[in-house]
Amino acid sequence: MDVMALVNEKKDWLIDLRRHFHQYPELGHQEFKTAERIREELTKMGIPYETAGVEGTATVATLRGKADKPVIGLRCDIDALPITEIKDLPFKSKNEGCMHACGHDAHITMLLGAAKILSEHRDELNCTIKFVFQHSEEMINGAKEVIASGLLDDIDTFCGMHIFPYLEAGTISVEEGPRYTSADSMNIKIIGKSGHGAMPQFSVDPIYVGCEVVNALQSIASREADPVGTLVISVCKFHAGTANNIIAETAELGGTIRTFDPVLRKELPGKIERVIKGVTEAFRANYEFEYIEGVPPVINDGYYSEIAAGTVKKLLGDKGLTLYTKTPGGDDFAYMLEKAPGIYAFVGCRNEAQDQCYPLHHERFDLDENGMLNGCAFYVQYALDVQDKVKAKG
């Protein structure tokens, strides 16, 4: 099977499909029209599917080849972001304040394209393939809901990917080891004593104390973590006050915590609370602290990464296989890789000449659609390459 040729034959259909999804983005747990279109396409292909998720917006479709086993899971995410698109594309988002700024429109398209090609060549499949159209990745809870449905229990290996504006279109990164960090979050409430802004001596200013907390938390990364590792503690929300001359009673902070180190990750809630407690006591304030455990790190299995590297070279040549350092993003695909080993690919989509060079989650994000075609081809070729090499679950 000449996979790239088959993908290029469907290029116009794939581009039209991606632009449709781009125009009609939907947020996590609200992907009703998106799921409807996905299922329409699967029905045309003759691939049966089941629904999952609390709202039923996730879809798991099953294509049976000449053998029931192994079962290969190909996964994409389908939700958009609460971002207003400002780039004036002819297929600009029609849903105000909602945008596919993370490339999930391309992810859906790549997986539907793979499903179409593989369904047309099912006689070449010595396996069963499950196409997982997962909802609510941006809220990092969709994967758990799909896993809870039991529809993924028989999957022997998973493959996921992300369109990646940090790599040139025509390249793909699949190396073994960590891809994304864990992604936890925290909420902090500083409780002071309100009063007049001109007489701070009678008050306990939670804004001042909160600023000291923000500064002190950085000492954990700089002085309590191995400098050759990765630790990010970012306070991204700080809300307090109602008027220019009133010292507020409380300040509310929120932030994200990222690391590749599972041991350090377990220690971080205690370290962070110790710092908050010490600072607030020093300045006569009180606090409330909530640590929310998010997704674990995304880690590529070495065995499957080696197969995937061969897949990339087969499709794009030696120059198509590139390396990209592990990055402090997060993806709930990590839960699937905890169920069964597999790989997560970064698929290059950067093209500065076409103004397709903005980062993920940017209001001007766009992608070189040739990168999307490569991602579609990777899904197909990887499934073919791995089907006879899947390690039995032990």
CSV table of C-alpha atoms in Angstrom, one decimal:
chain,number,residue,atom,x,y,z
A,1,MET,CA,0.0,0.0,0.0
A,2,ASP,CA,1.4,3.4,-1.0
A,3,VAL,CA,0.0,5.3,2.0
A,4,MET,CA,1.2,8.8,1.0
A,5,ALA,CA,-0.4,8.4,-2.5
A,6,LEU,CA,-3.6,7.3,-0.9
A,7,VAL,CA,-3.7,10.3,1.4
A,8,ASN,CA,-2.9,12.7,-1.4
A,9,GLU,CA,-5.8,11.2,-3.4
A,10,LYS,CA,-8.0,12.3,-0.6
A,11,LYS,CA,-6.3,15.7,0.0
A,12,ASP,CA,-9.3,17.9,-1.1
A,13,TRP,CA,-11.7,15.9,1.1
A,14,LEU,CA,-9.4,16.1,4.1
A,15,ILE,CA,-8.8,19.8,3.7
A,16,ASP,CA,-12.5,20.5,3.3
A,17,LEU,CA,-13.2,18.3,6.4
A,18,ARG,CA,-10.7,20.1,8.5
A,19,ARG,CA,-12.0,23.5,7.5
A,20,HIS,CA,-15.5,22.4,8.4
A,21,PHE,CA,-14.4,21.5,11.9
A,22,HIS,CA,-12.4,24.7,12.2
A,23,GLN,CA,-15.5,26.8,11.4
A,24,TYR,CA,-17.7,25.0,14.0
A,25,PRO,CA,-15.5,24.5,17.1
A,26,GLU,CA,-17.1,23.3,20.4
A,27,LEU,CA,-15.8,23.3,23.9
A,28,GLY,CA,-15.2,20.2,26.0
A,29,HIS,CA,-18.4,18.3,27.0
A,30,GLN,CA,-20.2,20.4,24.4
A,31,GLU,CA,-18.9,18.7,21.2
A,32,PHE,CA,-22.4,17.6,20.0
A,33,LYS,CA,-22.2,18.8,16.4
A,34,THR,CA,-18.6,17.7,16.1
A,35,ALA,CA,-19.5,14.2,17.3
A,36,GLU,CA,-22.5,14.1,14.9
A,37,ARG,CA,-20.3,14.9,11.9
A,38,ILE,CA,-17.7,12.3,13.0
A,39,ARG,CA,-20.4,9.7,13.2
A,40,GLU,CA,-21.8,10.6,9.8
A,41,GLU,CA,-18.4,10.0,8.2
A,42,LEU,CA,-17.9,6.7,10.1
A,43,THR,CA,-21.4,5.6,8.9
A,44,LYS,CA,-20.5,6.3,5.3
A,45,MET,CA,-17.3,4.2,5.8
A,46,GLY,CA,-19.3,1.3,7.2
A,47,ILE,CA,-17.4,1.4,10.5
A,48,PRO,CA,-19.6,0.7,13.6
A,49,TYR,CA,-19.1,2.9,16.6
A,50,GLU,CA,-20.1,3.3,20.3
A,51,THR,CA,-20.5,6.5,22.3
A,52,ALA,CA,-18.8,7.4,25.6
A,53,GLY,CA,-18.4,10.2,28.0
A,54,VAL,CA,-20.8,11.8,30.4
A,55,GLU,CA,-22.6,13.7,27.6
A,56,GLY,CA,-21.9,11.0,25.0
A,57,THR,CA,-19.7,13.2,22.8
A,58,ALA,CA,-16.8,10.7,22.6
A,59,THR,CA,-16.8,8.1,19.9
A,60,VAL,CA,-15.0,4.7,19.7
A,61,ALA,CA,-15.2,3.1,16.3
A,62,THR,CA,-14.1,-0.5,15.6
A,63,LEU,CA,-12.6,-1.8,12.3
A,64,ARG,CA,-12.0,-5.5,12.3
A,65,GLY,CA,-9.4,-6.9,9.9
A,66,LYS,CA,-8.6,-10.6,9.4
A,67,ALA,CA,-7.7,-11.0,13.0
A,68,ASP,CA,-9.4,-10.0,16.3
A,69,LYS,CA,-6.0,-9.5,18.0
A,70,PRO,CA,-4.0,-7.4,18.4
A,71,VAL,CA,-6.2,-4.4,19.1
A,72,ILE,CA,-4.5,-1.1,18.1
A,73,GLY,CA,-5.9,2.1,19.5
A,74,LEU,CA,-5.6,5.3,17.4
A,75,ARG,CA,-6.7,8.3,19.4
A,76,CYS,CA,-7.4,12.0,18.7
A,77,ASP,CA,-9.0,14.8,20.7
A,78,ILE,CA,-11.9,16.8,19.4
A,79,ASP,CA,-12.6,19.8,21.6
A,80,ALA,CA,-11.8,23.5,21.1
A,81,LEU,CA,-10.7,26.4,23.3
A,82,PRO,CA,-12.5,29.5,24.6
A,83,ILE,CA,-10.4,31.8,22.4
A,84,THR,CA,-11.6,34.4,19.9
A,85,GLU,CA,-10.0,33.9,16.5
A,86,ILE,CA,-8.6,37.1,15.0
A,87,LYS,CA,-6.8,35.8,11.9
A,88,ASP,CA,-9.1,36.5,8.9
A,89,LEU,CA,-9.2,33.1,7.3
A,90,PRO,CA,-11.9,32.2,4.8
A,91,PHE,CA,-12.9,29.4,7.2
A,92,LYS,CA,-12.6,31.4,10.4
A,93,SER,CA,-14.6,30.2,13.4
A,94,LYS,CA,-18.3,30.9,13.2
A,95,ASN,CA,-18.8,30.2,16.9
A,96,GLU,CA,-18.0,33.4,18.8
A,97,GLY,CA,-15.4,33.1,21.5
A,98,CYS,CA,-14.5,29.5,20.5
A,99,MET,CA,-11.6,28.4,18.4
A,100,HIS,CA,-9.6,25.4,17.3
A,101,ALA,CA,-6.4,27.0,18.5
A,102,CYS,CA,-4.8,23.7,19.5
A,103,GLY,CA,-5.2,21.9,16.1
A,104,HIS,CA,-7.9,19.4,17.2
A,105,ASP,CA,-9.8,20.1,14.0
A,106,ALA,CA,-6.7,18.7,12.2
A,107,HIS,CA,-6.5,15.8,14.7
A,108,ILE,CA,-10.1,14.8,13.9
A,109,THR,CA,-9.5,15.0,10.2
A,110,MET,CA,-6.3,12.9,10.4
A,111,LEU,CA,-8.0,10.1,12.2
A,112,LEU,CA,-11.1,10.2,10.0
A,113,GLY,CA,-8.8,10.0,7.0
A,114,ALA,CA,-6.9,7.1,8.5
A,115,ALA,CA,-10.2,5.3,9.2
A,116,LYS,CA,-11.3,5.8,5.6
A,117,ILE,CA,-8.1,4.5,4.1
A,118,LEU,CA,-7.8,1.5,6.4
A,119,SER,CA,-11.5,0.6,5.9
A,120,GLU,CA,-10.9,0.6,2.2
A,121,HIS,CA,-7.9,-1.8,2.7
A,122,ARG,CA,-9.1,-3.9,5.6
A,123,ASP,CA,-8.0,-7.0,3.8
A,124,GLU,CA,-4.4,-5.9,4.6
A,125,LEU,CA,-5.2,-5.7,8.3
A,126,ASN,CA,-4.1,-8.6,10.6
A,127,CYS,CA,-5.5,-6.9,13.6
A,128,THR,CA,-8.5,-4.9,14.9
A,129,ILE,CA,-8.3,-1.1,15.1
A,130,LYS,CA,-10.2,1.1,17.4
A,131,PHE,CA,-10.5,4.8,16.4
A,132,VAL,CA,-10.9,6.9,19.6
A,133,PHE,CA,-12.4,10.3,19.1
A,134,GLN,CA,-11.9,11.6,22.6
A,135,HIS,CA,-13.8,14.6,24.0
A,136,SER,CA,-12.7,17.2,26.5
A,137,GLU,CA,-8.9,16.9,26.4
A,138,GLU,CA,-8.5,20.6,27.2
A,139,MET,CA,-10.4,20.0,30.5
A,140,ILE,CA,-8.1,17.0,31.1
A,141,ASN,CA,-11.0,14.7,32.0
A,142,GLY,CA,-12.2,13.2,28.7
A,143,ALA,CA,-9.7,10.3,28.6
A,144,LYS,CA,-10.7,9.1,32.0
A,145,GLU,CA,-14.4,9.1,31.0
A,146,VAL,CA,-13.7,7.1,27.9
A,147,ILE,CA,-11.5,4.6,29.8
A,148,ALA,CA,-14.3,4.3,32.4
A,149,SER,CA,-16.7,3.1,29.6
A,150,GLY,CA,-14.7,-0.1,29.2
A,151,LEU,CA,-14.4,0.4,25.5
A,152,LEU,CA,-10.6,0.5,25.6
A,153,ASP,CA,-10.1,-2.5,27.9
A,154,ASP,CA,-9.0,-4.8,25.0
A,155,ILE,CA,-6.5,-2.4,23.4
A,156,ASP,CA,-3.0,-3.7,23.3
A,157,THR,CA,-1.2,-0.5,22.2
A,158,PHE,CA,-2.1,3.1,21.7
A,159,CYS,CA,-1.0,5.8,19.2
A,160,GLY,CA,-1.8,9.4,19.6
A,161,MET,CA,-0.3,12.6,18.2
A,162,HIS,CA,-0.4,16.4,18.2
A,163,ILE,CA,0.0,18.8,15.3
A,164,PHE,CA,3.0,20.8,16.3
A,165,PRO,CA,3.8,24.4,15.2
A,166,TYR,CA,7.2,24.2,16.7
A,167,LEU,CA,8.4,21.7,14.1
A,168,GLU,CA,8.5,22.4,10.3
A,169,ALA,CA,5.9,20.7,8.2
A,170,GLY,CA,7.4,17.6,6.7
A,171,THR,CA,8.9,16.4,10.0
A,172,ILE,CA,7.6,14.2,12.9
A,173,SER,CA,9.1,13.5,16.3
A,174,VAL,CA,8.5,10.1,17.9
A,175,GLU,CA,11.4,9.5,20.3
A,176,GLU,CA,11.1,7.4,23.4
A,177,GLY,CA,10.7,8.7,26.9
A,178,PRO,CA,8.9,11.7,28.3
A,179,ARG,CA,6.9,13.9,25.8
A,180,TYR,CA,4.8,16.0,28.2
A,181,THR,CA,5.0,16.7,31.9
A,182,SER,CA,2.4,16.0,34.4
A,183,ALA,CA,-0.2,18.8,34.7
A,184,ASP,CA,-1.5,19.6,38.2
A,185,SER,CA,-3.1,22.7,39.4
A,186,MET,CA,-3.6,24.6,42.7
A,187,ASN,CA,-6.0,27.2,44.2
A,188,ILE,CA,-4.8,29.4,47.1
A,189,LYS,CA,-6.9,31.7,49.2
A,190,ILE,CA,-5.1,34.3,51.3
A,191,ILE,CA,-7.3,35.5,54.2
A,192,GLY,CA,-6.3,38.9,55.6
A,193,LYS,CA,-8.1,41.7,57.3
A,194,SER,CA,-9.8,44.4,55.3
A,195,GLY,CA,-9.6,48.1,56.0
A,196,HIS,CA,-8.9,51.6,54.6
A,197,GLY,CA,-6.1,51.8,52.0
A,198,ALA,CA,-4.7,54.9,53.7
A,199,MET,CA,-4.4,53.2,57.0
A,200,PRO,CA,-2.8,49.8,56.3
A,201,GLN,CA,-1.5,49.4,59.9
A,202,PHE,CA,-5.0,48.4,60.9
A,203,SER,CA,-5.3,45.7,58.2
A,204,VAL,CA,-3.7,42.6,56.9
A,205,ASP,CA,-3.3,43.1,53.2
A,206,PRO,CA,-3.9,39.8,51.3
A,207,ILE,CA,-2.6,41.3,48.1
A,208,TYR,CA,0.8,42.1,49.6
A,209,VAL,CA,0.9,38.6,51.3
A,210,GLY,CA,-0.2,37.0,48.0
A,211,CYS,CA,2.7,38.7,46.1
A,212,GLU,CA,5.1,37.3,48.7
A,213,VAL,CA,3.6,33.9,48.3
A,214,VAL,CA,4.1,34.1,44.5
A,215,ASN,CA,7.7,35.0,44.9
A,216,ALA,CA,8.4,32.4,47.6
A,217,LEU,CA,7.0,29.6,45.6
A,218,GLN,CA,9.7,30.1,43.0
A,219,SER,CA,12.2,29.0,45.6
A,220,ILE,CA,10.9,25.4,45.3
A,221,ALA,CA,12.0,25.2,41.6
A,222,SER,CA,15.2,27.1,42.1
A,223,ARG,CA,16.4,25.6,45.5
A,224,GLU,CA,14.5,22.4,46.2
A,225,ALA,CA,14.4,20.6,42.8
A,226,ASP,CA,17.3,19.0,40.8
A,227,PRO,CA,18.4,21.7,38.3
A,228,VAL,CA,18.9,19.2,35.6
A,229,GLY,CA,15.2,18.2,35.8
A,230,THR,CA,12.1,20.2,35.0
A,231,LEU,CA,9.8,21.9,37.4
A,232,VAL,CA,7.4,24.8,36.6
A,233,ILE,CA,5.2,26.4,39.3
A,234,SER,CA,3.3,29.3,37.7
A,235,VAL,CA,0.7,31.4,39.4
A,236,CYS,CA,-1.6,32.4,36.5
A,237,LYS,CA,-4.6,33.9,38.4
A,238,PHE,CA,-4.6,36.6,41.1
A,239,HIS,CA,-7.9,38.2,42.0
A,240,ALA,CA,-8.5,40.6,44.8
A,241,GLY,CA,-10.1,43.9,45.7
A,242,THR,CA,-13.1,46.0,44.7
A,243,ALA,CA,-12.0,49.6,45.0
A,244,ASN,CA,-8.9,51.8,44.9
A,245,ASN,CA,-9.0,52.7,48.5
A,246,ILE,CA,-10.1,49.5,50.2
A,247,ILE,CA,-7.8,46.8,51.4
A,248,ALA,CA,-9.5,43.5,50.5
A,249,GLU,CA,-10.3,40.8,53.0
A,250,THR,CA,-9.1,38.0,50.7
A,251,ALA,CA,-7.0,37.3,47.6
A,252,GLU,CA,-7.5,34.3,45.4
A,253,LEU,CA,-4.7,32.8,43.4
A,254,GLY,CA,-4.5,29.9,41.0
A,255,GLY,CA,-1.8,28.2,39.0
A,256,THR,CA,-0.3,25.2,37.3
A,257,ILE,CA,2.5,22.8,38.3
A,258,ARG,CA,4.5,20.7,35.8
A,259,THR,CA,7.2,18.1,36.1
A,260,PHE,CA,8.5,14.9,34.5
A,261,ASP,CA,9.6,13.5,37.8
A,262,PRO,CA,6.9,11.2,39.4
A,263,VAL,CA,8.7,11.2,42.8
A,264,LEU,CA,9.0,15.0,42.9
A,265,ARG,CA,5.4,15.2,41.8
A,266,LYS,CA,4.2,13.4,44.9
A,267,GLU,CA,6.3,15.7,47.1
A,268,LEU,CA,5.1,19.0,45.6
A,269,PRO,CA,1.7,19.4,47.5
A,270,GLY,CA,3.6,19.3,50.8
A,271,LYS,CA,6.4,21.6,49.6
A,272,ILE,CA,4.0,24.2,48.2
A,273,GLU,CA,1.8,24.2,51.3
A,274,ARG,CA,4.8,24.6,53.6
A,275,VAL,CA,5.8,27.7,51.7
A,276,ILE,CA,2.3,29.2,51.8
A,277,LYS,CA,2.0,28.5,55.5
A,278,GLY,CA,5.3,30.0,56.3
A,279,VAL,CA,4.7,33.2,54.4
A,280,THR,CA,1.1,33.8,55.6
A,281,GLU,CA,2.1,33.2,59.2
A,282,ALA,CA,5.0,35.7,58.8
A,283,PHE,CA,2.6,38.4,57.7
A,284,ARG,CA,-0.3,37.6,60.1
A,285,ALA,CA,-2.6,36.1,57.4
A,286,ASN,CA,-4.4,32.8,57.1
A,287,TYR,CA,-4.8,30.6,54.0
A,288,GLU,CA,-6.8,27.9,52.3
A,289,PHE,CA,-5.0,25.6,49.9
A,290,GLU,CA,-6.3,23.1,47.3
A,291,TYR,CA,-4.0,20.9,45.2
A,292,ILE,CA,-5.7,19.3,42.2
A,293,GLU,CA,-4.0,16.3,40.7
A,294,GLY,CA,-4.2,16.4,36.9
A,295,VAL,CA,-2.7,14.2,34.3
A,296,PRO,CA,0.5,12.2,34.7
A,297,PRO,CA,3.4,12.6,32.2
A,298,VAL,CA,3.1,11.3,28.7
A,299,ILE,CA,5.9,8.8,28.2
A,300,ASN,CA,6.7,7.0,24.9
A,301,ASP,CA,7.5,3.3,25.1
A,302,GLY,CA,11.0,2.6,23.7
A,303,TYR,CA,9.9,-0.5,21.7
A,304,TYR,CA,7.0,1.3,20.0
A,305,SER,CA,9.0,4.5,19.4
A,306,GLU,CA,11.5,2.5,17.4
A,307,ILE,CA,8.8,1.1,15.2
A,308,ALA,CA,7.3,4.6,14.8
A,309,ALA,CA,10.7,6.0,13.8
A,310,GLY,CA,10.8,3.5,11.0
A,311,THR,CA,7.3,4.5,10.0
A,312,VAL,CA,8.3,8.2,9.7
A,313,LYS,CA,11.3,7.3,7.6
A,314,LYS,CA,9.2,5.2,5.3
A,315,LEU,CA,6.8,8.1,4.7
A,316,LEU,CA,9.1,11.2,4.8
A,317,GLY,CA,12.6,9.9,4.5
A,318,ASP,CA,15.5,10.2,7.0
A,319,LYS,CA,15.1,14.0,7.1
A,320,GLY,CA,11.5,13.6,8.1
A,321,LEU,CA,12.4,12.0,11.4
A,322,THR,CA,13.3,14.8,13.8
A,323,LEU,CA,14.0,15.2,17.5
A,324,TYR,CA,12.1,17.5,19.8
A,325,THR,CA,13.0,18.0,23.4
A,326,LYS,CA,10.4,16.9,26.0
A,327,THR,CA,8.1,19.8,26.7
A,328,PRO,CA,6.0,21.0,29.7
A,329,GLY,CA,2.7,20.7,28.1
A,330,GLY,CA,0.1,18.2,29.3
A,331,ASP,CA,-2.3,15.7,27.6
A,332,ASP,CA,-4.7,13.2,29.2
A,333,PHE,CA,-3.6,10.7,26.6
A,334,ALA,CA,-1.2,9.9,29.4
A,335,TYR,CA,-4.0,7.8,31.1
A,336,MET,CA,-4.3,5.7,28.0
A,337,LEU,CA,-0.5,5.0,28.0
A,338,GLU,CA,-0.9,3.9,31.6
A,339,LYS,CA,-3.4,1.2,30.4
A,340,ALA,CA,-1.2,0.0,27.5
A,341,PRO,CA,2.2,1.1,26.0
A,342,GLY,CA,2.5,3.1,22.9
A,343,ILE,CA,3.6,6.3,21.4
A,344,TYR,CA,2.7,10.0,21.1
A,345,ALA,CA,4.0,11.8,18.0
A,346,PHE,CA,4.7,15.5,17.4
A,347,VAL,CA,3.7,16.3,13.8
A,348,GLY,CA,5.3,19.4,12.3
A,349,CYS,CA,2.9,22.0,10.8
A,350,ARG,CA,5.0,25.1,10.9
A,351,ASN,CA,5.4,27.3,7.7
A,352,GLU,CA,6.6,30.8,8.3
A,353,ALA,CA,6.2,31.8,4.7
A,354,GLN,CA,2.5,31.1,5.0
A,355,ASP,CA,2.2,32.8,8.4
A,356,GLN,CA,1.6,29.5,10.0
A,357,CYS,CA,4.0,29.9,12.9
A,358,TYR,CA,2.0,30.9,15.9
A,359,PRO,CA,2.1,28.7,19.1
A,360,LEU,CA,-0.6,26.5,20.3
A,361,HIS,CA,-3.4,28.3,22.1
A,362,HIS,CA,-2.7,31.5,20.2
A,363,GLU,CA,-5.6,33.6,18.8
A,364,ARG,CA,-3.8,33.6,15.4
A,365,PHE,CA,-2.9,29.9,15.3
A,366,ASP,CA,-3.1,28.2,11.9
A,367,LEU,CA,-1.3,25.2,10.4
A,368,ASP,CA,0.3,24.1,7.2
A,369,GLU,CA,-2.3,21.5,6.0
A,370,ASN,CA,0.5,19.4,4.4
A,371,GLY,CA,1.5,18.6,8.0
A,372,MET,CA,-2.0,17.3,8.6
A,373,LEU,CA,-1.7,15.0,5.6
A,374,ASN,CA,1.5,13.6,7.0
A,375,GLY,CA,-0.2,13.0,10.3
A,376,CYS,CA,-3.0,11.1,8.6
A,377,ALA,CA,-0.4,9.0,6.7
A,378,PHE,CA,1.4,8.3,9.9
A,379,TYR,CA,-1.7,6.9,11.6
A,380,VAL,CA,-2.2,4.5,8.7
A,381,GLN,CA,1.4,3.4,8.1
A,382,TYR,CA,2.1,3.0,11.8
A,383,ALA,CA,-1.0,0.7,12.2
A,384,LEU,CA,0.3,-1.4,9.3
A,385,ASP,CA,3.9,-1.5,10.7
A,386,VAL,CA,3.0,-2.3,14.3
A,387,GLN,CA,0.2,-4.9,13.7
A,388,ASP,CA,2.5,-7.9,13.6
A,389,LYS,CA,4.9,-6.6,16.3
A,390,VAL,CA,2.5,-5.8,19.2
A,391,LYS,CA,3.9,-7.3,22.4
A,392,ALA,CA,1.3,-9.5,24.2
A,393,LYS,CA,0.0,-8.0,27.4
A,394,GLY,CA,1.7,-9.8,30.3
